[in-house]
Short mmCIF file of C-alpha atoms and ligand atoms in Angstrom, two decimals:
data_model
loop_
_atom_site.label_atom_id
_atom_site.label_comp_id
_atom_site.label_asym_id
_atom_site.label_seq_id
_atom_site.Cartn_x
_atom_site.Cartn_y
_atom_site.Cartn_z
CA MET A 1 78.32 30.70 76.66
CA LYS A 2 78.82 34.40 75.80
CA GLN A 3 81.39 36.40 77.80
CA GLU A 4 79.02 39.34 78.52
CA VAL A 5 77.49 40.84 81.64
CA TYR A 6 73.88 39.49 81.40
CA TRP A 7 72.51 42.40 83.48
CA ASN A 8 73.70 44.95 80.83
CA THR A 9 71.27 43.34 78.34
CA THR A 10 68.37 44.23 80.62
CA VAL A 11 68.92 48.06 80.85
CA ASN A 12 69.95 51.07 78.85
CA MET A 13 72.95 52.18 80.81
CA PRO A 14 73.12 56.00 81.28
CA GLY A 15 73.57 58.03 78.12
CA ASP A 16 77.12 58.58 76.89
CA THR A 17 78.58 60.99 79.44
CA SER A 18 82.00 60.69 77.90
CA LEU A 19 81.32 63.94 76.02
CA THR A 20 80.30 65.92 79.08
CA PRO A 21 83.25 68.25 79.55
CA VAL A 22 85.26 67.93 82.71
CA PRO A 23 84.46 71.10 84.70
CA GLU A 24 87.29 73.53 85.58
CA SER A 25 86.46 73.55 89.22
CA VAL A 26 84.07 71.86 91.65
CA ASP A 27 83.38 71.62 95.38
CA VAL A 28 83.71 67.85 95.47
CA ALA A 29 85.25 65.42 92.92
CA VAL A 30 84.04 61.83 93.38
CA ILE A 31 86.34 59.30 91.80
CA GLY A 32 84.48 56.17 90.73
CA GLY A 33 80.97 55.87 89.34
CA GLY A 34 79.52 52.83 91.17
CA TYR A 35 76.98 52.69 94.01
CA THR A 36 79.36 54.42 96.46
CA GLY A 37 80.34 57.30 94.21
CA LEU A 38 76.90 57.82 92.69
CA SER A 39 75.00 57.81 95.94
CA ALA A 40 77.53 60.26 97.40
CA ALA A 41 77.04 62.44 94.29
CA LEU A 42 73.28 62.23 94.63
CA ILE A 43 73.12 63.47 98.20
CA LEU A 44 75.84 66.11 97.64
CA ALA A 45 73.96 67.50 94.53
CA LYS A 46 70.74 67.53 96.55
CA ARG A 47 72.48 69.60 99.23
CA GLY A 48 73.50 72.23 96.58
CA VAL A 49 77.14 71.09 96.37
CA LYS A 50 78.81 71.38 92.96
CA VAL A 51 79.97 67.71 92.44
CA VAL A 52 81.50 65.85 89.52
CA VAL A 53 81.79 62.02 89.23
CA LEU A 54 84.97 61.09 87.38
CA GLU A 55 84.60 57.50 85.98
CA ALA A 56 87.43 55.71 84.14
CA GLU A 57 85.06 53.69 82.01
CA THR A 58 81.31 54.26 81.88
CA MET A 59 78.97 54.94 84.87
CA GLY A 60 78.37 51.69 86.73
CA TRP A 61 81.07 49.81 84.76
CA GLY A 62 82.71 48.24 87.81
CA ALA A 63 81.33 45.78 90.28
CA SER A 64 78.11 47.78 90.56
CA SER A 65 76.67 46.42 87.28
CA ARG A 66 78.19 42.98 87.59
CA ASN A 67 77.16 41.65 90.97
CA GLY A 68 74.47 39.18 92.17
CA GLY A 69 72.07 41.95 93.16
CA MET A 70 71.77 40.52 96.67
CA THR A 71 70.92 43.41 98.90
CA LEU A 72 71.87 41.92 102.21
CA THR A 73 71.79 42.67 105.87
CA GLY A 74 74.95 42.27 107.92
CA LEU A 75 78.53 42.51 106.73
CA LYS A 76 80.99 39.98 105.24
CA VAL A 77 82.44 39.26 108.65
CA SER A 78 80.15 37.58 111.24
CA LEU A 79 78.81 39.65 114.13
CA GLN A 80 80.50 37.21 116.58
CA THR A 81 83.87 38.12 115.04
CA ILE A 82 83.07 41.86 115.05
CA ILE A 83 82.13 41.62 118.73
CA LYS A 84 85.37 39.87 119.47
CA ASN A 85 87.47 42.44 117.59
CA HIS A 86 85.59 45.66 118.30
CA GLY A 87 83.24 45.07 121.19
CA GLN A 88 79.50 44.65 121.53
CA GLY A 89 78.55 48.35 121.34
CA LEU A 90 80.23 49.07 118.04
CA ALA A 91 79.16 45.71 116.56
CA GLY A 92 75.52 46.63 117.36
CA GLU A 93 75.95 50.06 115.63
CA LEU A 94 77.49 48.50 112.56
CA PHE A 95 74.70 45.90 112.37
CA GLN A 96 72.09 48.68 112.67
CA CYS A 97 73.85 50.50 109.80
CA SER A 98 73.51 47.38 107.69
CA LEU A 99 69.72 47.27 108.34
CA ASP A 100 69.55 50.96 107.58
CA SER A 101 71.46 50.33 104.29
CA VAL A 102 68.79 48.01 102.95
CA GLU A 103 66.15 50.57 103.93
CA LEU A 104 68.18 53.29 102.17
CA VAL A 105 68.30 51.26 98.92
CA GLU A 106 64.49 50.76 99.18
CA GLN A 107 63.93 54.48 99.80
CA ILE A 108 66.14 55.59 96.86
CA VAL A 109 64.46 53.11 94.59
CA LYS A 110 60.97 54.47 95.61
CA GLU A 111 61.94 58.19 95.68
CA GLU A 112 63.75 58.08 92.37
CA ALA A 113 61.30 55.65 90.80
CA ILE A 114 64.15 53.27 89.73
CA ASP A 115 62.67 50.21 87.94
CA CYS A 116 65.13 47.53 89.21
CA GLY A 117 62.78 44.84 90.67
CA PHE A 118 63.75 45.58 94.27
CA ALA A 119 61.91 43.01 96.46
CA ARG A 120 62.34 42.02 100.07
CA THR A 121 62.41 38.31 99.36
CA GLY A 122 64.95 37.58 102.08
CA HIS A 123 68.18 35.56 102.06
CA LEU A 124 68.87 31.91 102.74
CA VAL A 125 72.21 30.59 103.90
CA VAL A 126 72.63 26.86 103.23
CA ALA A 127 74.73 24.48 105.38
CA ASN A 128 77.35 22.54 103.29
CA LYS A 129 78.21 20.43 106.38
CA PRO A 130 76.29 19.28 109.45
CA LYS A 131 78.41 21.49 111.62
CA HIS A 132 77.29 24.55 109.73
CA PHE A 133 73.74 23.74 110.69
CA GLU A 134 74.75 23.37 114.34
CA ALA A 135 76.31 26.89 114.04
CA PHE A 136 72.97 28.12 112.56
CA LYS A 137 71.14 26.99 115.68
CA GLU A 138 73.50 29.03 117.84
CA GLU A 139 73.09 31.99 115.45
CA VAL A 140 69.34 32.07 115.83
CA ASP A 141 69.65 32.30 119.72
CA PHE A 142 72.55 34.71 119.57
CA MET A 143 70.72 37.21 117.25
CA ALA A 144 67.59 37.07 119.30
CA LYS A 145 69.38 37.43 122.65
CA GLU A 146 72.06 40.04 121.68
CA PHE A 147 70.25 42.04 119.05
CA GLY A 148 66.56 41.23 119.39
CA TYR A 149 66.72 40.26 115.75
CA LYS A 150 64.88 37.38 114.19
CA VAL A 151 66.46 34.82 111.79
CA TYR A 152 65.04 31.40 111.56
CA LEU A 153 66.19 27.79 110.97
CA VAL A 154 65.25 25.58 108.07
CA PRO A 155 65.69 22.03 109.25
CA PRO A 156 66.93 19.52 106.59
CA LYS A 157 63.44 17.93 106.46
CA GLU A 158 61.92 21.28 105.36
CA ILE A 159 64.66 22.44 103.03
CA ARG A 160 62.52 21.74 99.92
CA ASN A 161 60.27 24.60 100.95
CA GLU A 162 63.17 26.83 100.33
CA ILE A 163 65.40 25.29 97.69
CA GLY A 164 65.03 22.52 95.05
CA THR A 165 67.93 20.33 96.11
CA ASP A 166 68.79 17.87 98.89
CA ILE A 167 72.53 18.43 98.98
CA TYR A 168 72.45 20.81 101.95
CA TYR A 169 72.15 20.08 105.73
CA GLY A 170 69.57 22.78 106.43
CA GLY A 171 69.49 26.54 106.21
CA LEU A 172 69.02 29.91 107.95
CA VAL A 173 66.69 32.59 106.67
CA ASP A 174 66.83 36.32 107.19
CA GLU A 175 63.65 37.92 105.76
CA VAL A 176 64.91 41.51 105.78
CA SER A 177 67.30 41.11 102.94
CA ALA A 178 66.23 41.95 99.32
CA GLY A 179 67.07 41.35 95.72
CA LEU A 180 67.37 43.73 92.80
CA ASN A 181 68.79 43.94 89.24
CA PRO A 182 72.20 45.58 89.91
CA ALA A 183 72.69 47.21 86.56
CA GLN A 184 69.16 48.73 86.59
CA PHE A 185 69.86 50.02 90.05
CA VAL A 186 73.18 51.68 89.25
CA ALA A 187 71.77 53.11 86.01
CA GLY A 188 68.89 54.55 88.04
CA LEU A 189 71.26 56.01 90.64
CA ALA A 190 73.30 57.70 87.87
CA GLY A 191 70.07 59.16 86.44
CA ALA A 192 68.96 60.39 89.88
CA ALA A 193 72.39 61.99 90.54
CA GLU A 194 72.32 63.77 87.22
CA ARG A 195 68.81 65.04 87.72
CA ALA A 196 69.87 66.38 91.11
CA GLY A 197 72.62 68.39 89.38
CA ALA A 198 75.72 66.17 89.64
CA ILE A 199 78.03 66.35 86.62
CA LEU A 200 78.81 62.79 85.38
CA CYS A 201 82.00 62.41 83.35
CA ALA A 202 82.66 58.94 81.84
CA LYS A 203 85.96 57.99 80.21
CA ALA A 204 87.58 60.43 82.62
CA ARG A 205 90.12 58.33 84.54
CA ALA A 206 91.81 60.44 87.24
CA THR A 207 95.52 59.96 86.68
CA LYS A 208 97.08 62.39 89.20
CA ILE A 209 96.07 64.16 92.39
CA GLU A 210 98.12 67.05 93.83
CA ARG A 211 97.31 68.60 97.13
CA LYS A 212 97.24 72.43 96.94
CA GLU A 213 97.16 75.03 99.70
CA LYS A 214 93.42 74.91 99.48
CA GLY A 215 91.97 71.75 97.94
CA PHE A 216 93.26 69.63 95.10
CA PHE A 217 94.43 69.73 91.49
CA ILE A 218 93.32 66.55 89.61
CA GLU A 219 94.44 65.43 86.14
CA THR A 220 92.14 63.21 84.15
CA GLU A 221 92.42 61.59 80.74
CA ARG A 222 90.13 64.31 79.51
CA GLY A 223 91.46 67.44 81.17
CA SER A 224 92.26 68.73 84.65
CA LEU A 225 90.18 70.44 87.35
CA THR A 226 90.43 71.77 90.85
CA ALA A 227 88.34 70.47 93.69
CA GLU A 228 87.92 71.57 97.28
CA SER A 229 87.44 67.93 98.42
CA ILE A 230 87.81 64.43 96.97
CA PHE A 231 85.78 61.31 97.67
CA VAL A 232 87.59 58.14 96.47
CA ALA A 233 85.14 55.36 95.63
CA THR A 234 87.10 52.98 93.50
CA ALA A 235 86.56 49.70 95.48
CA GLY A 236 88.24 46.62 93.82
CA TYR A 237 89.48 48.88 90.88
CA THR A 238 91.55 51.05 93.18
CA GLY A 239 94.84 51.60 91.33
CA SER A 240 98.05 53.53 91.98
CA LEU A 241 96.24 56.88 92.01
CA VAL A 242 96.01 56.69 95.76
CA LYS A 243 98.85 54.29 96.58
CA LYS A 244 98.15 54.29 100.31
CA LEU A 245 94.64 52.79 99.60
CA GLN A 246 95.84 50.42 96.97
CA LYS A 247 98.28 48.87 99.46
CA LYS A 248 95.46 48.13 101.82
CA ILE A 249 92.91 46.58 99.33
CA VAL A 250 93.35 43.21 97.65
CA PRO A 251 91.43 42.84 94.41
CA ILE A 252 89.81 39.39 94.12
CA GLY A 253 87.78 38.05 91.22
CA SER A 254 84.19 36.78 91.49
CA PHE A 255 82.35 35.27 88.56
CA ILE A 256 78.76 34.62 87.53
CA ILE A 257 76.93 32.56 84.95
CA ALA A 258 73.27 33.01 83.87
CA THR A 259 71.21 30.20 82.39
CA GLU A 260 68.72 30.40 79.67
CA LYS A 261 65.17 31.31 80.73
CA LEU A 262 63.72 28.33 82.59
CA PRO A 263 60.10 27.16 82.48
CA ASP A 264 58.03 28.69 85.33
CA GLU A 265 57.59 25.38 87.14
CA LEU A 266 61.35 24.56 87.12
CA ALA A 267 62.27 28.11 88.27
CA ARG A 268 59.77 27.81 91.17
CA GLU A 269 61.16 24.40 92.04
CA LEU A 270 64.76 25.79 92.27
CA SER A 271 63.85 28.67 94.57
CA PRO A 272 60.15 28.58 95.67
CA LYS A 273 60.48 31.85 97.65
CA ASN A 274 62.88 33.66 95.28
CA ARG A 275 65.48 33.98 98.12
CA MET A 276 69.04 35.32 97.69
CA ILE A 277 70.90 32.05 98.39
CA PHE A 278 74.57 31.53 99.44
CA ASP A 279 76.55 28.74 101.12
CA CYS A 280 79.05 28.55 103.95
CA MET A 281 82.24 27.68 102.07
CA HIS A 282 85.35 29.84 101.81
CA TYR A 283 85.09 29.19 98.03
CA LEU A 284 81.43 30.13 98.29
CA ASN A 285 78.66 29.92 95.78
CA TYR A 286 75.77 32.42 95.64
CA PHE A 287 72.71 32.21 93.46
CA ARG A 288 69.26 33.57 92.87
CA LEU A 289 66.61 33.80 90.16
CA TRP A 290 65.97 36.72 87.88
CA ASP A 291 63.43 36.64 85.07
CA ASN A 292 63.34 32.79 85.35
CA ARG A 293 67.11 32.55 84.78
CA LEU A 294 69.30 31.13 87.45
CA ILE A 295 72.11 33.59 88.23
CA PHE A 296 74.84 31.50 89.78
CA GLY A 297 78.09 33.01 91.11
CA GLY A 298 81.16 31.95 92.88
CA ARG A 299 84.81 32.75 93.58
CA ALA A 300 85.78 30.20 90.96
CA ALA A 301 89.22 31.85 90.31
CA PHE A 302 90.91 34.26 92.71
CA PHE A 303 92.47 36.53 90.05
CA PRO A 304 90.24 39.37 88.77
CA GLU A 305 88.42 39.12 85.52
CA ASN A 306 90.08 38.67 82.10
CA GLU A 307 89.22 36.52 79.15
CA ASN A 308 90.96 33.48 80.69
CA THR A 309 89.71 33.66 84.21
CA VAL A 310 86.16 34.30 82.90
CA ALA A 311 86.25 31.36 80.53
CA LYS A 312 87.77 29.05 83.18
CA SER A 313 85.23 30.17 85.79
CA GLY A 314 82.35 29.65 83.36
CA GLU A 315 83.29 25.91 83.12
CA ILE A 316 83.81 25.55 86.85
CA LEU A 317 80.52 27.21 87.67
CA ARG A 318 78.67 25.16 85.07
CA ARG A 319 79.83 22.02 86.85
CA GLU A 320 78.94 23.40 90.28
CA ILE A 321 75.40 24.43 89.19
CA ILE A 322 74.79 20.80 88.32
CA GLN A 323 76.18 19.59 91.64
CA VAL A 324 73.63 21.86 93.38
CA TYR A 325 70.84 21.27 91.00
CA PRO A 326 71.20 18.01 89.02
CA GLN A 327 67.86 18.83 87.33
CA LEU A 328 69.76 21.57 85.35
CA LYS A 329 72.18 19.17 83.57
CA ASP A 330 70.70 19.86 80.15
CA VAL A 331 70.08 23.54 80.57
CA ASN A 332 72.04 26.05 78.47
CA VAL A 333 74.23 28.52 80.20
CA GLU A 334 74.06 31.70 78.13
CA TYR A 335 76.26 34.24 79.81
CA VAL A 336 79.44 34.37 81.92
CA TRP A 337 81.17 37.37 83.30
CA GLY A 338 83.39 38.44 86.17
CA GLY A 339 84.08 41.42 88.35
CA THR A 340 86.54 42.54 91.08
CA LEU A 341 85.91 42.54 94.83
CA ASP A 342 87.69 44.81 97.28
CA PHE A 343 89.06 42.97 100.33
CA ALA A 344 90.74 44.80 103.23
CA PHE A 345 93.02 42.54 105.40
CA ASP A 346 90.33 42.34 108.07
CA MET A 347 87.58 41.89 105.47
CA MET A 348 85.68 44.84 106.93
CA PRO A 349 84.57 48.02 105.03
CA HIS A 350 86.70 51.12 105.71
CA VAL A 351 85.91 54.77 105.58
CA GLY A 352 87.81 57.88 106.63
CA GLU A 353 90.06 60.75 105.64
CA LEU A 354 93.50 60.27 104.18
CA ASP A 355 95.75 63.17 103.26
CA GLY A 356 92.59 65.32 103.10
CA MET A 357 90.74 62.88 100.84
CA TYR A 358 87.69 60.96 101.96
CA TYR A 359 87.17 57.28 101.06
CA ALA A 360 84.83 54.32 101.51
CA LEU A 361 85.70 50.82 100.33
CA GLY A 362 86.52 47.30 101.38
CA TYR A 363 83.09 45.67 101.03
CA ALA A 364 84.47 42.16 100.42
CA GLY A 365 81.63 41.12 98.09
CA HIS A 366 78.89 42.58 100.37
CA GLY A 367 78.51 46.10 98.97
CA VAL A 368 75.25 46.59 97.20
CA ALA A 369 73.45 47.99 100.29
CA ILE A 370 76.46 49.03 102.39
CA GLY A 371 78.26 50.71 99.48
CA THR A 372 75.15 52.80 98.72
CA TYR A 373 74.82 53.69 102.42
CA LEU A 374 78.48 54.60 102.97
CA GLY A 375 78.44 56.77 99.85
CA LYS A 376 75.62 58.74 101.30
CA THR A 377 76.66 58.89 104.94
CA ILE A 378 80.35 59.68 104.26
CA ALA A 379 79.29 62.42 101.90
CA GLU A 380 77.20 63.73 104.79
CA SER A 381 80.16 63.49 107.10
CA MET A 382 82.28 65.45 104.63
CA LEU A 383 79.79 68.26 104.89
CA ASP A 384 79.45 68.38 108.66
CA GLY A 385 83.20 67.56 109.30
CA ARG A 386 82.43 64.66 111.69
CA ILE A 387 83.79 61.73 109.88
CA GLN A 388 85.60 60.41 112.95
CA GLU A 389 82.20 59.82 114.60
CA HIS A 390 80.99 57.59 111.85
CA PRO A 391 80.66 54.01 113.19
CA PHE A 392 82.72 52.60 110.26
CA ALA A 393 85.48 55.14 110.97
CA ARG A 394 85.91 53.98 114.56
CA TYR A 395 88.22 51.03 113.99
CA ASP A 396 91.70 50.73 112.40
CA PHE A 397 92.32 50.11 108.75
CA PRO A 398 95.03 47.37 108.83
CA GLY A 399 97.85 47.11 106.32
CA ALA A 400 99.29 43.83 105.09
CA PRO A 401 100.95 41.55 107.68
CA LEU A 402 104.63 42.47 107.80
CA GLY A 403 103.98 45.06 105.11
CA LEU A 404 104.29 42.31 102.48
CA TYR A 405 101.92 43.95 99.88
CA ASP A 406 102.50 46.85 97.53
CA GLY A 407 99.19 46.67 95.70
CA HIS A 408 100.21 43.65 93.47
CA PRO A 409 98.52 40.57 94.94
CA TRP A 410 101.36 37.97 94.34
CA PHE A 411 99.88 35.77 97.04
CA LEU A 412 96.50 35.15 95.35
CA PRO A 413 97.28 31.65 94.08
CA PHE A 414 98.37 30.68 97.64
CA ALA A 415 95.25 32.35 99.10
CA GLY A 416 93.10 30.41 96.63
CA MET A 417 94.79 27.13 97.56
CA TRP A 418 94.51 27.95 101.27
CA HIS A 419 90.75 28.52 101.03
CA LYS A 420 90.37 25.16 99.15
CA ILE A 421 92.30 23.48 102.03
CA LEU A 422 90.14 25.15 104.68
CA ASP A 423 86.94 24.05 102.90
CA TRP A 424 88.24 20.52 102.89
CA VAL A 425 89.45 20.24 106.52
CA GLU A 426 87.13 22.55 108.41
C1 LIG B 501 80.68 39.19 90.54
C2 LIG B 501 80.31 40.01 91.73
C3 LIG B 501 79.21 39.68 92.46
C4 LIG B 501 78.84 40.41 93.65
N1 LIG B 501 77.69 40.10 94.24
C5 LIG B 501 77.28 40.84 95.27
C6 LIG B 501 76.04 40.67 95.84
O1 LIG B 501 75.23 39.85 95.36
N2 LIG B 501 75.61 41.44 96.92
C7 LIG B 501 76.50 42.44 97.41
O2 LIG B 501 76.10 43.08 98.38
N3 LIG B 501 77.69 42.68 96.82
C8 LIG B 501 78.07 41.97 95.73
N4 LIG B 501 79.22 42.25 95.12
C9 LIG B 501 80.01 43.41 95.59
C10 LIG B 501 79.42 44.70 95.04
O3 LIG B 501 79.17 44.61 93.71
C11 LIG B 501 80.43 45.83 95.32
O4 LIG B 501 80.76 45.88 96.68
C12 LIG B 501 79.89 47.19 94.92
O5 LIG B 501 79.39 47.26 93.63
C13 LIG B 501 80.99 48.29 95.07
O6 LIG B 501 80.54 49.50 94.64
P1 LIG B 501 81.51 50.68 94.46
O7 LIG B 501 80.72 51.85 93.86
O8 LIG B 501 82.28 50.99 95.68
O9 LIG B 501 82.62 50.16 93.39
P2 LIG B 501 82.48 49.80 91.86
O10 LIG B 501 81.11 49.59 91.38
O11 LIG B 501 83.45 48.69 91.58
O12 LIG B 501 82.98 51.09 91.08
C14 LIG B 501 84.35 51.61 91.17
C15 LIG B 501 84.63 52.38 89.95
O13 LIG B 501 85.81 53.11 90.06
C16 LIG B 501 86.31 53.37 88.83
N5 LIG B 501 87.70 53.80 88.85
C17 LIG B 501 88.82 53.14 89.34
N6 LIG B 501 89.88 53.91 89.26
C18 LIG B 501 89.55 55.07 88.77
C19 LIG B 501 90.20 56.26 88.45
N7 LIG B 501 91.48 56.44 88.66
N8 LIG B 501 89.51 57.35 87.92
C20 LIG B 501 88.14 57.22 87.70
N9 LIG B 501 87.48 56.13 87.96
C21 LIG B 501 88.11 55.02 88.47
C22 LIG B 501 86.16 51.96 88.13
O14 LIG B 501 86.11 52.13 86.72
C23 LIG B 501 84.88 51.51 88.71
O15 LIG B 501 83.76 51.76 87.79
C24 LIG B 501 79.69 41.49 94.00
C25 LIG B 501 80.69 41.90 93.24
C26 LIG B 501 81.07 41.14 92.11
C27 LIG B 501 82.29 41.58 91.31
#
């Protein structure tokens, strides 16, 4: 098993932008070159704004090239919970944004001719316990009644039409979701932003931000610049540069393995409709096919990726793949890698303005579509000065309970254990 991001073997990531000089002054400096930052840069450049993307590593290096490519409707938190916390009206608006976000990805892929295999193959949630399936039944009625939205049940007897295993107690399908190759998509976004006139600077970690009378002074590892505005798009890799954001975001690891290429017939058996599949556990697994490989992910370790967590997760996921699909017991797993998710304490995305800087983050492992969407729409709000009207800006961004977090997640081992206990007892 190689420790390498499989997706990166399928694409030429954008040319080396580490030599592009950091400009002396710009209208907007975007910090972070993933879906959020690059889709913001794309729209800003198209509107004639002078914009630079400052990326600490290479464009797309973060979660945007490492994820499962599941381009999903909804948010991490269930609509029922969002209604309870924020009311029916706002929940409806946020859900509509999530549908628009999948449309936006599709539109960008078409307009910018990004070859990333975008396909509306839908998603399948599988029930690990009978009570999950009971909840699915309520979900079908709830979505139809409250939102006029159709999702449908897959009873246990029919589960083989959807997935080549009998370990689940049924499923729920949403046909609007899509799948894509995440690295090809982020590489395409970077290309599109550059063609539109954005300046892309890789290996240009922003190390210091100073507020000036008008705008900001930013130091990077490759020189300094001034910017009228800043858009922070650093997700799970948010460091001490913007301490107030770092204290509200918990970085959590997620890990993926990719099998060798499977024979056509076996691949079809595993996922006859090529769905984006995930389960109902707190320690969840998510999986899908790409080019006849099974891409199988999970929150196998809670700490972000490093050589040890990746190696350990590879072994755990290898065992889990066989639990789900016993027919894969002799199949080679060729790749394993990890990436970092950005969790806010309410598990909701957060956008807004902080000390004059704009931000969008907190996708909690559900950011392919919504990150792309918030990059674009928050950039638009920067231009029209109406960020406070944005649906995702209309609820509070909570800090840690009792203020017990300074950006170093000391509680992750306990959180990991707690999730295991919840999976066991719930
Ligand atoms: C293993 C894994 C699987 C996932 N699967 C899915 C999935 O199937 N579907 C889904 O919807 N979501 C998924 N996600 C989540 C999704 O990938 C993210 O929500 C999304 O990519 C976030 O995009 P972003 O642009 O906000 O952040 P990122 O792509 O993480 O980019 C942030 C960038 O900021 C840079 N940065 C940080 N600090 C600085 C600094 N000081 N100066 C300059 N640059 C800086 C980092 O180098 C990084 O490249 C997954 C995530 C992981 C890790």
